[in-house]
XYZ file of N, CA and C in Angstrom:
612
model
N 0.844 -1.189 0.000
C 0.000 0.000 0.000
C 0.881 1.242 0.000
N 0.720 2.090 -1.127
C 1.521 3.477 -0.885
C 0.943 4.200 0.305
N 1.595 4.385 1.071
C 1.886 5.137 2.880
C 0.938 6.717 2.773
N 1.892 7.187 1.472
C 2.109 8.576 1.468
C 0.356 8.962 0.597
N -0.357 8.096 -0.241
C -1.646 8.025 -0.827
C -2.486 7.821 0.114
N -2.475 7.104 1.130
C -3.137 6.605 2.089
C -3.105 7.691 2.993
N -2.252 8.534 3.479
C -2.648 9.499 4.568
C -3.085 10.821 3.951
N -2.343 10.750 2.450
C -3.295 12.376 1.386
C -4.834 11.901 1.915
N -5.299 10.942 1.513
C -6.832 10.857 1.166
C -7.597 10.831 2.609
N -6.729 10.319 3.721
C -7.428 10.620 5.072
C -7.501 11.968 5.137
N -6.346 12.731 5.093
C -6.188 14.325 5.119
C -7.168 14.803 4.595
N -7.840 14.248 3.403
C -8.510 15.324 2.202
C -10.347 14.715 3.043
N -9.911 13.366 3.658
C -11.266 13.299 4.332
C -11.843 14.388 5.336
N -10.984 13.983 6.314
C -10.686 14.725 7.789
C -10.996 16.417 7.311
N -10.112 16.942 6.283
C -10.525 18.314 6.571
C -11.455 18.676 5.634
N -12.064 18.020 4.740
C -13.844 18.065 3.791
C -14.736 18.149 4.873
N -14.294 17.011 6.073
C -15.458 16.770 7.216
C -15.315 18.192 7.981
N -14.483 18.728 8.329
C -14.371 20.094 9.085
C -14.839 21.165 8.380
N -15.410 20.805 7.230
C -15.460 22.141 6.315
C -14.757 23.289 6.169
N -13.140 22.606 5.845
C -12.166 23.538 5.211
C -11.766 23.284 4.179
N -10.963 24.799 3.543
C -10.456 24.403 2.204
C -8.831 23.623 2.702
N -8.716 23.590 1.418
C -6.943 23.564 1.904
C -6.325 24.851 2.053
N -6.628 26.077 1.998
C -5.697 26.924 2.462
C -6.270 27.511 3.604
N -7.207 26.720 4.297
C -7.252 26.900 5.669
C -6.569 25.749 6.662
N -6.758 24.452 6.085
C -5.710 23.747 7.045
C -4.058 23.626 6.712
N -3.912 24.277 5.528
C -2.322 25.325 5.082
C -2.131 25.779 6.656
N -2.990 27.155 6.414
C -2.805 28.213 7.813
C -2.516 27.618 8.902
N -3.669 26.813 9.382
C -3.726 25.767 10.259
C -2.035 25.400 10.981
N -1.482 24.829 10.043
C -0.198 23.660 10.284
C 0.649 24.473 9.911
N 0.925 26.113 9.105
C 1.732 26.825 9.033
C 2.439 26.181 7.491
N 1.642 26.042 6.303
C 2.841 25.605 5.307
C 1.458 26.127 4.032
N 2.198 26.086 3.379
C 1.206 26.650 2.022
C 0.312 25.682 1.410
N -0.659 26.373 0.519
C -1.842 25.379 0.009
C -1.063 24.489 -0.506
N 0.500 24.585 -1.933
C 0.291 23.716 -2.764
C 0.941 22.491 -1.769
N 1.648 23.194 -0.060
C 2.285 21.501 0.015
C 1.073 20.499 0.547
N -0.198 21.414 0.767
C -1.294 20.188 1.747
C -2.059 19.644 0.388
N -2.500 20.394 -1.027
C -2.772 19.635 -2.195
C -1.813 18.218 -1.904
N -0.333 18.760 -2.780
C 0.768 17.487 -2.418
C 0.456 16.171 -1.820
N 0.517 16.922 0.020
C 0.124 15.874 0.761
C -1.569 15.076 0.566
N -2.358 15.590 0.108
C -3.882 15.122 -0.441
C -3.551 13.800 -1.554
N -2.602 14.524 -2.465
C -2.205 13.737 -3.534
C -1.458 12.664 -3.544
N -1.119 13.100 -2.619
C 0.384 11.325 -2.517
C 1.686 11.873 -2.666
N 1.769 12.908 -4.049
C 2.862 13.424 -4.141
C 3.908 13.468 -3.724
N 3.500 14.250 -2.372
C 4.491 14.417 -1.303
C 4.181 13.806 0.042
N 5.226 13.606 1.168
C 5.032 12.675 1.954
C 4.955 13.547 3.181
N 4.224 13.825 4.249
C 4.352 14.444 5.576
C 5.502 14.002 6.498
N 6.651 14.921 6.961
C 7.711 14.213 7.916
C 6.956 13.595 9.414
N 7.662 13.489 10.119
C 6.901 12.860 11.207
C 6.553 13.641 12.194
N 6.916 14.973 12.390
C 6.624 16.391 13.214
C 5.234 17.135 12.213
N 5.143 17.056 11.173
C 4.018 17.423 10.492
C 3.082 16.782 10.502
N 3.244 14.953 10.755
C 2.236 14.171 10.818
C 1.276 14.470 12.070
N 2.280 14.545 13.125
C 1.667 15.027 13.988
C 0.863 16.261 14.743
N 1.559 17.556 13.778
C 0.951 18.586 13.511
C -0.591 18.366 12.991
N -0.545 17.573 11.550
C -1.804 17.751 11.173
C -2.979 16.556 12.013
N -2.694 15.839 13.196
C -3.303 15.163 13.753
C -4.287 15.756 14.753
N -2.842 16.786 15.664
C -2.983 17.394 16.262
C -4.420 18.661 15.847
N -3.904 19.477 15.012
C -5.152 19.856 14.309
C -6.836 19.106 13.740
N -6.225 18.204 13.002
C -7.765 17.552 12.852
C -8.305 16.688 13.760
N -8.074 16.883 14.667
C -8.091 16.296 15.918
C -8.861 15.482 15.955
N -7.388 14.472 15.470
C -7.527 12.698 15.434
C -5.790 12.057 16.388
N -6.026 11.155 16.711
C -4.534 10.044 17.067
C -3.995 10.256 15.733
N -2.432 10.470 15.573
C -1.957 10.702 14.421
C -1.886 8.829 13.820
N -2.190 8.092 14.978
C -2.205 6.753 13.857
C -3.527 6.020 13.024
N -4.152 7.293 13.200
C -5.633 7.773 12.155
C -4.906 7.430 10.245
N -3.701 8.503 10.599
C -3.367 8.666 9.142
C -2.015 7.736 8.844
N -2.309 6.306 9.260
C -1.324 5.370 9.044
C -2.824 3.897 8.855
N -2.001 3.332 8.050
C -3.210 2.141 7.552
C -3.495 1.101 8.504
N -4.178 0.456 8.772
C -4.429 -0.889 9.697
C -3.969 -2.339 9.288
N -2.569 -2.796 9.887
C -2.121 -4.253 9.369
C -3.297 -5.091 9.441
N -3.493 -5.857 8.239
C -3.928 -6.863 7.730
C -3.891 -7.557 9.447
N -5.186 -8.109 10.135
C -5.118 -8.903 10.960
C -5.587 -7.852 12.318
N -5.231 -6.799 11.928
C -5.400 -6.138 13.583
C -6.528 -5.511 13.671
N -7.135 -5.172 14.886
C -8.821 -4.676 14.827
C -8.163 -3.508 15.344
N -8.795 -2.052 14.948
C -8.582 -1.131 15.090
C -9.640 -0.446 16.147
N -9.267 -0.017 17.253
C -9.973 0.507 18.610
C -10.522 1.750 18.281
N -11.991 1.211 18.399
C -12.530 2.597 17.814
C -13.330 3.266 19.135
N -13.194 2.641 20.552
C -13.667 3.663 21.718
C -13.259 2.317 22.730
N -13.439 2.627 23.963
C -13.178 2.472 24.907
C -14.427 2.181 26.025
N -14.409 1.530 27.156
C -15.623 1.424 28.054
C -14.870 1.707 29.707
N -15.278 2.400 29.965
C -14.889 1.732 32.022
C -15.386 1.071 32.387
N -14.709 0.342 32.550
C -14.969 -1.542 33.488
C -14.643 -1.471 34.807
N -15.906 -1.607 35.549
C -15.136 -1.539 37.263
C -14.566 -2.639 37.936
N -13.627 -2.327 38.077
C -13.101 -3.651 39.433
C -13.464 -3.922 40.535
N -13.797 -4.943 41.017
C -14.488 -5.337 42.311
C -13.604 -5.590 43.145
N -13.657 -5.083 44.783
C -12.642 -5.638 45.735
C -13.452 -6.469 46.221
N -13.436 -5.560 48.079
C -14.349 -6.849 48.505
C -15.709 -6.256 48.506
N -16.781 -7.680 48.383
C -17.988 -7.564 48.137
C -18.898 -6.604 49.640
N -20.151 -5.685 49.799
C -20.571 -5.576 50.747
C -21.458 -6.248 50.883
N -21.572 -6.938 51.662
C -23.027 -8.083 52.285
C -24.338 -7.308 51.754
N -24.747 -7.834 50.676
C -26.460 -7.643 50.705
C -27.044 -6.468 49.726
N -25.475 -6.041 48.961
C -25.401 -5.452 48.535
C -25.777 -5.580 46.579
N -26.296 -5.304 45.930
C -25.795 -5.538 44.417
C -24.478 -5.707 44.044
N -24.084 -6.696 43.082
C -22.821 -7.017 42.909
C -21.928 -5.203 42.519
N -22.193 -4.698 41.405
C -21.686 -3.182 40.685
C -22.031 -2.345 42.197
N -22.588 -2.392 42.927
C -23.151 -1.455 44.350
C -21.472 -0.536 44.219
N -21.646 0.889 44.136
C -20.766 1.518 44.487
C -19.407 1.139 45.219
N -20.143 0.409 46.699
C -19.158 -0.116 47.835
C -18.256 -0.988 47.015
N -18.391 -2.071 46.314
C -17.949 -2.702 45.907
C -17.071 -2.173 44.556
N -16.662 -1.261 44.406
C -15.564 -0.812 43.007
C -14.465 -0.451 43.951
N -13.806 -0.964 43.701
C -12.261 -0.390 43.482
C -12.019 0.704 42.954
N -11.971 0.692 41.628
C -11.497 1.768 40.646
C -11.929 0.983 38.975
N -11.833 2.286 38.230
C -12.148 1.428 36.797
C -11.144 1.317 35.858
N -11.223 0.388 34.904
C -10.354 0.452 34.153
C -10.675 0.792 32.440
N -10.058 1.719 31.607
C -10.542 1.700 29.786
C -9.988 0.271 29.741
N -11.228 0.420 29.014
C -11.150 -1.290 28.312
C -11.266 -0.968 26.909
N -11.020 -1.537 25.662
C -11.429 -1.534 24.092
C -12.962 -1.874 24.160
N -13.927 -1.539 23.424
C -15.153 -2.627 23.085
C -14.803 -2.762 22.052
N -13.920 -3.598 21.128
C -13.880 -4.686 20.590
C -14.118 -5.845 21.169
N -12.946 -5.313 22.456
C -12.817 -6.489 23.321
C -13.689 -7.372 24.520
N -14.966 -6.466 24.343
C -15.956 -7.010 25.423
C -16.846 -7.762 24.746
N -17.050 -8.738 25.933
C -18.636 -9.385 25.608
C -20.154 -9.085 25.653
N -20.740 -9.489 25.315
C -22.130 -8.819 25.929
C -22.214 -9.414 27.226
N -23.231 -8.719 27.525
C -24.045 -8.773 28.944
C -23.125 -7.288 30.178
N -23.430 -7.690 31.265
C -23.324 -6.827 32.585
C -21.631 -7.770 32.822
N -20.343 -6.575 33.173
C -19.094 -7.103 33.006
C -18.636 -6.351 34.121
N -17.322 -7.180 34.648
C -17.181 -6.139 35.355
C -15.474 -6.959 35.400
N -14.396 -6.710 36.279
C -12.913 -6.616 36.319
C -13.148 -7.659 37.566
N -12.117 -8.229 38.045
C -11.535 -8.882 39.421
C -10.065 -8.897 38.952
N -9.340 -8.704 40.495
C -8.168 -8.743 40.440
C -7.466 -9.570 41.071
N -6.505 -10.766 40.609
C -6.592 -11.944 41.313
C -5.429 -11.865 42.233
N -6.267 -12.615 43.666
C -5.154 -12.825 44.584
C -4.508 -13.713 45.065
N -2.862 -13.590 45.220
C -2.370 -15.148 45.396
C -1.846 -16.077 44.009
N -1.488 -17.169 44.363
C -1.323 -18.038 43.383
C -1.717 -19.368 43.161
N -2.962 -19.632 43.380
C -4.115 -21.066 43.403
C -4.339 -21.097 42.266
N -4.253 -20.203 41.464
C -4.554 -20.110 39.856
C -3.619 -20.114 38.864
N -2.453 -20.700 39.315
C -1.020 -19.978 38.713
C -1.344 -22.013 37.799
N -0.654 -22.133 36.662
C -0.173 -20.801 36.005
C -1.014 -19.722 35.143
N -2.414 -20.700 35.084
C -3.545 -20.135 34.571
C -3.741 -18.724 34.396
N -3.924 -18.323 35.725
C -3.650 -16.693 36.025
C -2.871 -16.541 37.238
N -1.867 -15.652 36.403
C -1.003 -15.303 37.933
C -1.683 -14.154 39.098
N -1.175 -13.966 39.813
C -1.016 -13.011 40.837
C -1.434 -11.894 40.316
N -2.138 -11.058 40.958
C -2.231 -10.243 40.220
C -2.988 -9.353 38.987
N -3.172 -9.870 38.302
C -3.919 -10.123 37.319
C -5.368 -10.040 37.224
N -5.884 -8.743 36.025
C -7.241 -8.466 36.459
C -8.027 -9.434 34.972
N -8.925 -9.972 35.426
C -9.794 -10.869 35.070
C -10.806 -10.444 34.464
N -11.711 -10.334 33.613
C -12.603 -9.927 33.154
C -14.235 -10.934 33.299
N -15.169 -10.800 34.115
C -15.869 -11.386 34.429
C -17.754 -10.991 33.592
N -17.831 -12.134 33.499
C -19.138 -11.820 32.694
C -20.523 -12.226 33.497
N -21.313 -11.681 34.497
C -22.314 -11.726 35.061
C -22.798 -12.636 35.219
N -23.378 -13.675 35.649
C -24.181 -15.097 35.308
C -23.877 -16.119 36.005
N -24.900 -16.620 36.696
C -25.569 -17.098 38.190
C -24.642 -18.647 37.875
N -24.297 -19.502 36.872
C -23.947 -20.475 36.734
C -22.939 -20.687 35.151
N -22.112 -21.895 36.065
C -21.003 -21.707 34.756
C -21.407 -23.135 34.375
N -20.194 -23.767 33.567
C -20.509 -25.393 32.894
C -19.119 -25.686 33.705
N -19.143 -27.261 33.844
C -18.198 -28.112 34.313
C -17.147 -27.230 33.842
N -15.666 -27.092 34.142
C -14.319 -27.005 33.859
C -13.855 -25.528 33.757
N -15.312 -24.799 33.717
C -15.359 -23.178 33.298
C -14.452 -22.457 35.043
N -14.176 -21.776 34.187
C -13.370 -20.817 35.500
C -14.424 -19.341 35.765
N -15.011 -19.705 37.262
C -16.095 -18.831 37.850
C -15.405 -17.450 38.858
N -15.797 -16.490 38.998
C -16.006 -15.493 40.346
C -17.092 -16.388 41.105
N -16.292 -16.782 42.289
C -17.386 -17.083 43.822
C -17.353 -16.329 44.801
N -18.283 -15.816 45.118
C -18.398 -15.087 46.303
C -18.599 -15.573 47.591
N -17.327 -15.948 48.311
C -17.855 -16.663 49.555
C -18.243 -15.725 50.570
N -19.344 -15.796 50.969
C -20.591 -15.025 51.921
C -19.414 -14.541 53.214
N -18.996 -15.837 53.969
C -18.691 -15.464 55.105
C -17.518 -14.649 55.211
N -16.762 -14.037 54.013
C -16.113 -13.538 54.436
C -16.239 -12.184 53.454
N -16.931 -12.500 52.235
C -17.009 -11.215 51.376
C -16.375 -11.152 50.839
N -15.881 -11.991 50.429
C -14.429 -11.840 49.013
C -14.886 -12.515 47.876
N -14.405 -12.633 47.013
C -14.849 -13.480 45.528
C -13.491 -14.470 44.944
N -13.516 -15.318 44.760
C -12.343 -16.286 44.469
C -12.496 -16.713 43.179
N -11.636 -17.231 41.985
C -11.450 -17.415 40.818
C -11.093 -18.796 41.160
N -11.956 -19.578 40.606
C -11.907 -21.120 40.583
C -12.555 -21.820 39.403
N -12.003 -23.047 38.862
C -12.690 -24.045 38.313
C -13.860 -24.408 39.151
N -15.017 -24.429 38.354
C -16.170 -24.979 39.008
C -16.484 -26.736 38.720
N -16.938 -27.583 39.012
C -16.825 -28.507 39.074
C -18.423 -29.093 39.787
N -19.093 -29.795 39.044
C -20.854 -30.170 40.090
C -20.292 -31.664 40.267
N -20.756 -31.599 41.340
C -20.714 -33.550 42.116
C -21.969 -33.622 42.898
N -22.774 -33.879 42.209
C -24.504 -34.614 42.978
C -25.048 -33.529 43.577
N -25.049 -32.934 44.908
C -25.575 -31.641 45.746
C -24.421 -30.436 45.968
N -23.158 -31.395 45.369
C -21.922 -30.165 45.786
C -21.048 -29.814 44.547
N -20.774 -28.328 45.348
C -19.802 -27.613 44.129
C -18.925 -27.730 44.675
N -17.309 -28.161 43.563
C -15.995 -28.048 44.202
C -15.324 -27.429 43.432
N -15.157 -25.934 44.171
C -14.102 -24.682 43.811
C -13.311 -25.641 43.461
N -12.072 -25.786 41.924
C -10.714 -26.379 41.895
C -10.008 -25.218 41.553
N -8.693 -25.155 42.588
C -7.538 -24.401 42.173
C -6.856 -25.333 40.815
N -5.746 -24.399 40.381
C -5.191 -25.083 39.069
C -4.219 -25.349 39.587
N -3.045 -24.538 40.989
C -2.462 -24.956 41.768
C -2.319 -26.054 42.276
N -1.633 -27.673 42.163
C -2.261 -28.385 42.595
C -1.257 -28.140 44.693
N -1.105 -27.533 44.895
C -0.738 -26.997 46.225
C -1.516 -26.571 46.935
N -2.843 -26.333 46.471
C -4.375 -25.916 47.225
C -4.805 -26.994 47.107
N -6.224 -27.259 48.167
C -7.288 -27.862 48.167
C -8.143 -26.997 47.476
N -8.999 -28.122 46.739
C -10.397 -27.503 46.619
C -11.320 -27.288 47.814
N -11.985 -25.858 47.441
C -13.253 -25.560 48.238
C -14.305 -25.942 47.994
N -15.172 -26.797 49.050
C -16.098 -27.539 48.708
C -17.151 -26.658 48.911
N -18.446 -26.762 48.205
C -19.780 -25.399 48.787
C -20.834 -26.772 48.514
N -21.592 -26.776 49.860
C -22.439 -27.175 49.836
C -23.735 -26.273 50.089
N -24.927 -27.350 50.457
C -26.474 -26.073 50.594
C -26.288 -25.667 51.801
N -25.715 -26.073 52.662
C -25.267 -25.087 53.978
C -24.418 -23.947 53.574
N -22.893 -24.390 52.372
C -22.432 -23.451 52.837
C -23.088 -21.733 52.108
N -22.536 -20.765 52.402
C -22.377 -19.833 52.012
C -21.882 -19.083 50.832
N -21.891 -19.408 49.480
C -21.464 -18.906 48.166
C -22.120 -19.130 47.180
N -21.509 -18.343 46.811
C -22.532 -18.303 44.819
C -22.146 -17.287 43.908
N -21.885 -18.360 42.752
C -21.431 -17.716 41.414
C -21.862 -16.260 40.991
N -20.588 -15.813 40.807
C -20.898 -14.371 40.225
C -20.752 -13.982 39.037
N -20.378 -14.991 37.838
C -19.938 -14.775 36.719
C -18.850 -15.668 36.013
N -18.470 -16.053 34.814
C -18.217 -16.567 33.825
C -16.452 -16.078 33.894
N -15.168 -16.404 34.121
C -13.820 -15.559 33.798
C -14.082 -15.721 32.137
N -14.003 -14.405 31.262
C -13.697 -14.423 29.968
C -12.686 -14.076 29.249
N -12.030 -13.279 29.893
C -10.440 -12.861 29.815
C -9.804 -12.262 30.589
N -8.516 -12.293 29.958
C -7.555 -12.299 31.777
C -6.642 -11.344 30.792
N -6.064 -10.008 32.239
C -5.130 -8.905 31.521
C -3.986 -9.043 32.542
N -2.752 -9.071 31.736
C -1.515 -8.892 32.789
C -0.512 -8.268 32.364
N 0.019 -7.074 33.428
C 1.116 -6.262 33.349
C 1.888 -6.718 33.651
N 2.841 -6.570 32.632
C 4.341 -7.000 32.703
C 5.291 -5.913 33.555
């Protein structure tokens, strides 16, 4: 793909949509009509202080006026996703009390339904998910055999990232750790699924 054709014709988009001529986004960026024709045309190529000049102005990300590799999805907005610490008793899961803080997320990258972040603690999940590591959880009262759930155990108000697992009347939390026990939940005990793990984010 010619580079220099590809960012003329964004240019000639971007400032048609602003309703300017070219010797107003000339003025604009400080250079004369015939070099922003040029740059419209292919002709000529924008250095990399001008690229950003005219980004800056048509106020776009200057990697607006660079093409999208074959394969990559291009982020066209963002969502805040809240993270959950610990849960408040009795509370709605999203309940204010319960955020941490939020995080931009892509919506490319989300699923449907009601979503929300966990941030995992410890290493029962290693190597699956390390330490650390915020989780992306998808709302919904029940998972399938082998699926990795948010549980909220009651008695203490925290939420744990486990393999879920059904055996006759009981659920058995499995760590991937095999250095943990599983947590067993029966109809006495105290917990219940808070959601689906759908993807997992980690800083290096």
């Amino acid at each position: 793909m010619d580079l220099a054709k590809y960012a003329g014709a964004v240019i000639k988009n971007l400032r048609e949509e602003n309703g300017w001529t070219q010797t107003d986004l000339a003025k604009k960026v400080g250079v004369g009509k015939t070099t922003i024709a040029n740059y419209e045309s292919g002709t000529r190529s924008p250095n990399q202080d001008m690229l950003f000049k005219l980004a800056d102005v048509l106020q776009v990300s200057v990697n607006r006026l660079f093409p999208v590799p074959d394969g990559v999805i291009p982020v066209t907005s963002s969502r805040k996703i809240p993270v959950l610490g610990e849960i408040a008793c009795g509370e709605p899961i999203l309940a204010d009390e319960n955020i941490e803080e939020y995080v931009e997320t892509p919506v490319n990258s989300l699923p449907t339904g009601t979503i929300f972040y966990l941030k995992a603690k410890g290493d029962s999940m290693k190597p699956t998910i390390p330490n650390g590591s915020l989780v992306l959880i998808r709302q919904q009262p029940v998972v399938e055999d082998g699926e990795i759930a948010a549980v909220l155990l009651e008695d203490s108000n925290e939420a744990t990232l486990k393999r879920v697992k059904h055996a006759s009347n009981t659920i058995l939390l499995m760590p991937d750790n095999r250095d943990y026990d599983p947590i067993v939940v029966t109809e006495t005990s105290k917990a219940r699924i808070l959601g689906k793990a759908v993807k997992m984010t980690v800083d290096f």
